[in-house]
C-alpha cells in the first residue's frame, strides 16, 4: 500500500541529507510518496506567510508521518524556534533518540553502546516561560517571590520549569510501551529530584505509577549527573533512559558523541496521531552547500519511519547496508575518516550510493 509522507528538507545540509534518505528508502521498494514542503527561511523566501506555514501542518496531520531535515529559525521571524513550534502544533510529546555503536571505523573512537534516550518535549525549561532581567513583569514576579520567602536577586532573569503529572504520564506511558515493543530490558528514570522536588519529584512519582502498569520491564532511577557520568564511563550498563525535556536534550547529544558523532544519530518525535522523524544534528552551516555532510543520521531516521509503518524487513535491510558501509570505512564522509580528513572522504551522494549498492 502506498504511504504518503510529508518531506521537510529543511536548510543548511538538510536538503542533501533528506535527498539521501529518500533515495535509500525508495530503493528498498517500499511504496512511499513524498509530499514536499518548505519551512523556515526557504519558506519565507518563496513568499510563505510564516516560517511554519499552515499547509505544512495540514500535510503532516493528513499523512500522520513526516521526514524532516534540520531547520534553522530565521531571526526576526517572530518565532523562538520553528522546531519547537512544529512539535507544539502537532502535539508531539515524546522524542526518541536511539544511539548504538555500529562499527569501528579506523581513527574514530566509539564506546560499546546501545542506549535510547526518550525525552518529554512539551514542558520543562524549554516551555519558553521567560522573564528577562529588569523588565517590569520580572520585577513584579521577583517581588511576589520575595513575599513568599524566596531569595532572588533583583536583577535576576527567570526561566520557569513547569512539569505536570499529566504530560509526564503521557510520555512515560509511551516510553514504557515503546521499550516493550522494541524488546528492551530496562527503563531508567533520570531526574534531579533531590534538588527539584516539585518538578522532578513529580516526574519520578508519576514514573513509579506508570511503571506498575507495565510489568515485565525492569525499572531503576538515577540522578541526571550520575547518569551522564555513567554514560561516558560504563555505557554498557544503560538501556532506555527516560527523562524530562532539558536533560534529554543534553544527554542525547552526549550519547550521540559516544557513538561517533551527531552525523550518525537518528531521532523520532511521537504524538498520538503523528510521528515525525529527523536526525539529531542541526543545519551545520559551516559545511552546507559542500555536499559533504554525513547522510547516515537521516537515513537511520528513515529506518525508524519504516519500522513505525510496519516495514521491518526493509528497515533491517537498510540498517545492514549502513552497517556494512560503515564497517568498510572506505566510502564514508569526512567526519568518519581518521582525523576527519577530507581527502579520500566520500561525498554525501557517494556514501548514499554505497549504501544503496549494499541493500
Ligand atoms: P543547531 O543549533 O542547528 O543544532 P549546531 O551548529 O549547534 O546547530 P550542528 O549543526 O548539529 O549543531 O553541528 C554540530 C557540529 O557537527 C558541526 O561541526 C557540524 O559541522 C557537524 N555536523 C552536524 N551534522 C553533520 C553531518 N550530518 N555530517 C557531518 N558533520 C555534521
Coordinates of C-alpha atoms and ligand atoms in Angstrom, one line a residue:
X1 CA 0.0 0.0 0.0
X2 CA 1.3 3.4 -0.9
X3 CA 2.1 5.6 2.1
X4 CA 2.3 9.4 1.8
X5 CA 5.0 11.1 3.9
X6 CA 5.4 14.8 4.4
X7 CA 9.0 15.7 3.5
X8 CA 10.6 18.8 5.0
X9 CA 14.1 19.2 3.6
X10 CA 15.0 22.0 6.0
X11 CA 18.0 24.2 5.4
X12 CA 21.8 24.1 5.6
X13 CA 22.8 20.4 5.0
X14 CA 19.1 19.5 5.2
X15 CA 18.4 19.3 1.5
X16 CA 21.2 16.9 0.8
X17 CA 20.7 14.6 3.8
X18 CA 17.0 14.3 3.2
X19 CA 17.6 13.6 -0.5
X20 CA 19.9 10.8 0.5
X21 CA 17.4 9.3 2.9
X22 CA 14.6 9.5 0.3
X23 CA 16.9 7.8 -2.3
X24 CA 17.7 4.9 0.2
X25 CA 14.1 4.5 1.3
X26 CA 12.8 4.5 -2.3
X27 CA 15.5 1.9 -3.2
X28 CA 14.0 -0.6 -0.6
X29 CA 10.9 -0.9 -2.8
X30 CA 8.6 0.3 -0.1
X31 CA 5.9 2.4 -1.9
X32 CA 6.4 5.9 -0.4
X33 CA 5.1 9.2 -1.8
X34 CA 6.9 12.3 -0.7
X35 CA 4.8 15.3 -0.1
X36 CA 7.4 18.0 -0.1
X37 CA 7.0 21.2 2.0
X38 CA 9.3 24.1 3.0
X39 CA 9.5 25.7 6.4
X40 CA 11.9 28.3 7.9
X41 CA 13.9 30.7 5.7
X42 CA 13.3 28.7 2.5
X43 CA 9.5 29.0 3.0
X44 CA 9.8 32.8 3.7
X45 CA 11.9 33.2 0.5
X46 CA 9.1 31.6 -1.5
X47 CA 6.6 34.1 0.0
X48 CA 5.1 32.0 2.7
X49 CA 3.1 33.9 5.4
X50 CA 5.2 32.4 8.2
X51 CA 8.2 30.2 8.7
X52 CA 5.8 27.5 9.7
X53 CA 3.0 27.6 7.0
X54 CA -0.4 26.2 7.9
X55 CA -0.1 24.0 4.7
X56 CA 2.8 22.1 6.2
X57 CA 0.9 21.3 9.4
X58 CA -2.1 20.2 7.4
X59 CA 0.0 17.9 5.3
X60 CA 1.6 16.2 8.3
X61 CA -1.8 15.9 10.1
X62 CA -3.2 14.3 7.0
X63 CA -0.5 11.8 6.4
X64 CA 0.4 11.3 10.1
X65 CA 4.1 10.9 9.0
X66 CA 6.9 13.2 8.3
X67 CA 10.6 13.0 7.5
X68 CA 12.3 16.3 8.4
X69 CA 15.8 17.7 7.9
X70 CA 17.3 20.2 10.3
X71 CA 15.6 23.6 10.3
X72 CA 17.2 26.9 11.5
X73 CA 14.8 29.6 12.7
X74 CA 15.2 32.9 10.8
X75 CA 15.9 35.7 13.2
X76 CA 13.2 38.4 13.3
X77 CA 10.5 35.9 12.1
X78 CA 8.6 36.1 15.3
X79 CA 9.4 32.5 16.2
X80 CA 11.6 31.5 19.0
X81 CA 12.1 28.1 17.3
X82 CA 10.4 26.6 14.3
X83 CA 11.3 23.1 15.6
X84 CA 9.7 23.7 19.0
X85 CA 6.6 25.3 17.3
X86 CA 6.3 22.3 15.0
X87 CA 6.3 19.9 17.9
X88 CA 3.9 22.0 19.8
X89 CA 1.4 22.4 16.9
X90 CA 1.4 18.7 16.2
X91 CA 1.4 17.8 19.9
X92 CA 4.5 15.7 19.5
X93 CA 5.2 14.9 23.2
X94 CA 7.9 12.3 23.2
X95 CA 11.3 12.3 21.4
X96 CA 13.2 9.1 21.0
X97 CA 17.0 9.0 20.1
X98 CA 18.5 5.6 19.8
X99 CA 22.3 5.6 20.0
X100 CA 24.0 2.4 19.1
X101 CA 27.7 2.0 18.2
X102 CA 27.8 0.3 14.8
X103 CA 31.4 -0.4 13.9
X104 CA 34.9 0.6 14.4
X105 CA 35.9 2.9 11.6
X106 CA 39.7 3.5 11.9
X107 CA 40.5 6.6 13.8
X108 CA 37.0 7.1 15.3
X109 CA 36.7 6.5 19.0
X110 CA 33.4 4.9 19.9
X111 CA 32.2 3.1 23.0
X112 CA 30.3 -0.1 23.1
X113 CA 26.9 1.5 23.5
X114 CA 23.3 0.7 22.8
X115 CA 21.3 3.4 24.6
X116 CA 18.0 5.0 23.8
X117 CA 17.2 8.5 25.2
X118 CA 13.5 9.3 25.5
X119 CA 12.6 12.8 26.5
X120 CA 9.4 14.7 27.2
X121 CA 9.1 17.6 24.7
X122 CA 6.3 19.8 25.7
X123 CA 7.3 21.1 29.2
X124 CA 10.3 21.8 31.4
X125 CA 12.7 24.8 31.0
X126 CA 12.0 24.8 27.2
X127 CA 8.4 25.9 27.6
X128 CA 9.5 29.4 26.8
X129 CA 8.2 31.0 30.1
X130 CA 11.0 33.5 30.4
X131 CA 11.3 36.8 32.3
X132 CA 14.2 39.0 31.2
X133 CA 16.3 40.8 33.8
X134 CA 15.0 44.3 34.6
X135 CA 11.6 44.0 32.8
X136 CA 8.5 45.3 34.7
X137 CA 6.9 41.8 34.8
X138 CA 10.2 40.3 36.1
X139 CA 10.4 42.9 38.9
X140 CA 6.8 42.1 39.7
X141 CA 7.5 38.4 39.8
X142 CA 10.6 38.8 41.9
X143 CA 8.6 41.0 44.4
X144 CA 5.9 38.3 44.6
X145 CA 8.5 35.6 45.1
X146 CA 10.2 37.6 47.8
X147 CA 7.0 38.0 49.7
X148 CA 6.7 34.2 49.5
X149 CA 10.1 33.6 51.1
X150 CA 12.3 33.2 48.0
X151 CA 15.7 34.9 47.9
X152 CA 16.0 36.2 44.3
X153 CA 18.4 38.9 43.3
X154 CA 16.5 42.0 42.0
X155 CA 18.4 41.9 38.7
X156 CA 17.8 38.2 38.0
X157 CA 16.4 36.9 34.8
X158 CA 14.0 34.0 35.4
X159 CA 13.2 30.9 33.3
X160 CA 10.4 28.8 34.6
X161 CA 10.3 25.0 34.7
X162 CA 6.8 23.5 34.6
X163 CA 6.4 19.7 34.8
X164 CA 3.0 18.2 35.2
X165 CA 1.8 14.8 36.2
X166 CA -0.4 14.6 33.1
X167 CA 2.2 15.4 30.5
X168 CA 4.8 13.2 32.3
X169 CA 2.4 10.3 32.4
X170 CA 1.5 10.6 28.7
X171 CA 5.2 10.5 27.8
X172 CA 6.2 7.8 30.3
X173 CA 3.3 5.6 29.2
X174 CA 4.6 6.0 25.6
X175 CA 8.2 5.3 26.7
X176 CA 7.3 2.1 28.5
X177 CA 5.2 0.8 25.6
X178 CA 7.9 1.7 23.1
X179 CA 10.6 -0.1 25.2
X180 CA 8.4 -3.2 25.5
X181 CA 7.6 -3.2 21.7
X182 CA 11.3 -2.9 20.9
X183 CA 12.2 -5.8 23.2
X184 CA 14.3 -3.6 25.6
X185 CA 15.0 -4.9 29.0
X186 CA 15.3 -1.9 31.3
X187 CA 14.0 1.7 31.7
X188 CA 15.9 4.1 33.8
X189 CA 14.1 7.2 35.1
X190 CA 16.5 10.1 35.0
X191 CA 16.0 13.1 37.3
X192 CA 17.3 15.5 39.9
X193 CA 14.5 15.1 42.4
X194 CA 16.8 15.7 45.3
X195 CA 17.0 19.3 44.3
X196 CA 13.8 19.9 42.3
X197 CA 11.2 18.0 44.4
X198 CA 8.2 19.9 43.0
X199 CA 9.0 19.1 39.3
X200 CA 11.5 16.2 39.0
X201 CA 10.0 14.7 42.2
X202 CA 6.6 14.7 40.5
X203 CA 8.1 13.2 37.4
X204 CA 9.6 10.3 39.4
X205 CA 6.4 9.7 41.4
X206 CA 4.5 9.5 38.1
X207 CA 7.1 7.2 36.6
X208 CA 6.7 4.8 39.5
X209 CA 2.9 4.7 39.0
X210 CA 3.3 4.2 35.2
X211 CA 5.9 1.5 35.7
X212 CA 3.5 -0.5 37.7
X213 CA 1.1 -0.5 34.7
X214 CA 3.9 -2.0 32.6
X215 CA 5.1 -5.2 34.3
X216 CA 7.9 -7.1 32.7
X217 CA 10.3 -4.2 32.3
X218 CA 13.0 -3.6 34.9
X219 CA 12.9 -0.1 36.2
X220 CA 15.5 1.9 38.1
X221 CA 16.1 5.6 39.0
X222 CA 19.2 7.6 38.6
X223 CA 20.2 11.2 39.1
X224 CA 21.0 13.0 35.9
X225 CA 24.5 14.0 36.8
X226 CA 25.4 10.4 37.7
X227 CA 23.7 9.2 34.6
X228 CA 25.9 11.5 32.5
X229 CA 29.0 10.1 34.2
X230 CA 27.9 6.5 33.7
X231 CA 27.0 7.2 30.0
X232 CA 30.7 8.1 29.5
X233 CA 32.3 5.6 31.8
X234 CA 30.2 2.4 31.5
X235 CA 27.5 2.9 28.9
X236 CA 27.0 -0.8 28.5
X237 CA 25.1 -0.7 31.9
X238 CA 22.4 1.5 30.4
X239 CA 19.5 0.7 28.2
X240 CA 16.4 3.0 27.8
X241 CA 16.8 6.4 29.6
X242 CA 13.6 8.3 30.2
X243 CA 13.7 11.9 31.3
X244 CA 12.3 15.5 31.2
X245 CA 12.9 17.7 28.3
X246 CA 16.2 19.5 29.1
X247 CA 18.1 16.5 30.5
X248 CA 17.1 14.6 27.4
X249 CA 18.4 17.4 25.1
X250 CA 21.8 17.3 26.7
X251 CA 22.2 13.5 27.3
X252 CA 21.1 12.6 23.8
X253 CA 23.9 14.7 22.4
X254 CA 26.3 13.0 24.8
X255 CA 25.1 9.6 23.7
X256 CA 25.4 10.7 20.0
X257 CA 29.0 11.8 20.6
X258 CA 29.7 8.4 22.2
X259 CA 28.7 6.5 19.0
X260 CA 30.9 8.7 16.8
X261 CA 29.1 12.0 16.4
X262 CA 25.8 13.6 15.5
X263 CA 26.2 12.5 11.9
X264 CA 25.2 9.0 13.0
X265 CA 22.3 9.7 15.4
X266 CA 18.7 9.4 14.3
X267 CA 15.6 10.7 16.0
X268 CA 11.9 10.4 16.1
X269 CA 9.1 12.6 17.6
X270 CA 5.9 10.9 18.5
X271 CA 2.4 12.2 19.3
X272 CA -0.9 10.3 19.5
X273 CA -1.7 10.8 15.8
X274 CA 1.6 11.9 14.2
X275 CA 5.2 10.7 14.0
X276 CA 8.0 12.9 12.7
X277 CA 11.5 11.5 12.0
X278 CA 14.6 13.7 11.9
X279 CA 18.3 13.5 12.5
X280 CA 19.8 14.6 15.9
X281 CA 22.1 17.1 14.2
X282 CA 21.5 20.7 13.2
X283 CA 21.9 22.6 9.9
X284 CA 25.7 22.5 10.1
X285 CA 26.1 25.9 8.3
X286 CA 29.9 25.5 8.0
X287 CA 29.6 22.5 5.7
X288 CA 26.3 23.5 4.0
X289 CA 26.4 23.6 0.2
X290 CA 29.6 21.5 0.0
X291 CA 27.9 18.1 -0.5
X292 CA 30.0 16.5 2.3
X293 CA 27.5 16.0 5.1
X294 CA 27.1 12.6 6.6
X295 CA 23.7 11.2 5.5
X296 CA 23.5 8.3 8.0
X297 CA 21.6 10.1 10.8
X298 CA 18.8 11.0 8.4
X299 CA 18.9 7.6 6.7
X300 CA 18.6 5.9 10.1
X301 CA 15.7 8.3 10.9
X302 CA 14.1 6.8 7.8
X303 CA 14.7 3.4 9.3
X304 CA 12.7 4.4 12.3
X305 CA 10.0 5.6 9.9
X306 CA 10.0 2.2 8.2
X307 CA 9.6 0.4 11.5
X308 CA 6.8 2.8 12.5
X309 CA 4.8 1.8 9.4
X310 CA 5.5 -1.9 9.9
X311 CA 8.1 -2.3 7.2
X312 CA 10.5 -4.2 9.5
X313 CA 12.2 -6.2 6.6
X314 CA 13.1 -3.0 4.7
X315 CA 14.2 -1.3 7.9
X316 CA 16.6 -4.3 8.7
X317 CA 18.0 -4.2 5.1
X318 CA 18.8 -0.5 5.3
X319 CA 20.4 -0.9 8.7
X320 CA 22.5 -3.8 7.5
X321 CA 23.6 -1.8 4.4
X322 CA 24.6 1.2 6.6
X323 CA 26.5 -1.1 8.9
X324 CA 28.3 -2.7 6.0
X325 CA 29.4 0.6 4.5
X326 CA 30.5 1.9 8.0
X327 CA 32.4 -1.3 8.7
X328 CA 34.2 -1.0 5.3
X329 CA 35.2 2.6 6.2
X330 CA 36.1 3.2 2.6
X331 CA 33.2 5.2 1.1
X332 CA 32.3 7.3 4.2
X333 CA 32.1 11.0 4.7
X334 CA 34.9 13.1 6.2
X335 CA 33.5 13.0 9.8
X336 CA 34.0 9.2 9.8
X337 CA 37.6 9.4 8.4
X338 CA 40.7 9.2 10.6
X339 CA 41.5 12.8 11.6
X340 CA 38.2 14.0 9.9
X341 CA 40.3 14.2 6.8
X342 CA 38.5 15.5 3.6
X343 CA 41.0 13.9 1.3
X344 CA 39.8 10.4 0.4
X345 CA 36.4 11.1 2.0
X346 CA 33.2 10.3 0.2
X347 CA 30.7 13.0 -0.6
X348 CA 27.1 12.7 0.7
X349 CA 25.9 11.2 -2.5
X350 CA 28.8 8.8 -2.9
X351 CA 28.2 7.4 0.6
X352 CA 24.5 7.2 -0.2
X353 CA 25.3 5.3 -3.5
X354 CA 27.5 2.9 -1.4
X355 CA 24.6 2.2 1.0
X356 CA 22.1 1.6 -1.9
X357 CA 24.5 -0.8 -3.6
X358 CA 24.6 -2.8 -0.3
X359 CA 20.8 -3.0 0.0
Ligands
LIG1 P1 21.9 23.7 15.6 O1 21.9 24.9 16.5 O2 21.0 23.9 14.4 O3 21.7 22.4 16.4 P2 24.7 23.5 15.7 O4 25.8 24.2 14.9 O5 24.7 23.7 17.1 O6 23.3 23.7 15.0 P3 25.1 21.1 14.3 O7 24.5 21.7 13.1 O8 24.5 19.8 14.7 O9 25.0 21.9 15.6 O10 26.6 20.9 14.1 C1 27.5 20.5 15.2 C2 28.8 20.0 14.5 O11 28.6 18.8 13.9 C3 29.3 21.0 13.5 O12 30.7 20.9 13.5 C4 28.8 20.4 12.2 O13 29.6 20.7 11.1 C5 28.9 18.9 12.5 N1 27.8 18.1 11.8 C6 26.5 18.2 12.1 N2 25.8 17.4 11.3 C7 26.7 16.8 10.5 C8 26.6 15.8 9.4 N3 25.4 15.3 9.0 N4 27.7 15.4 8.8 C9 28.9 15.9 9.2 N5 29.1 16.8 10.2 C10 28.0 17.2 10.8

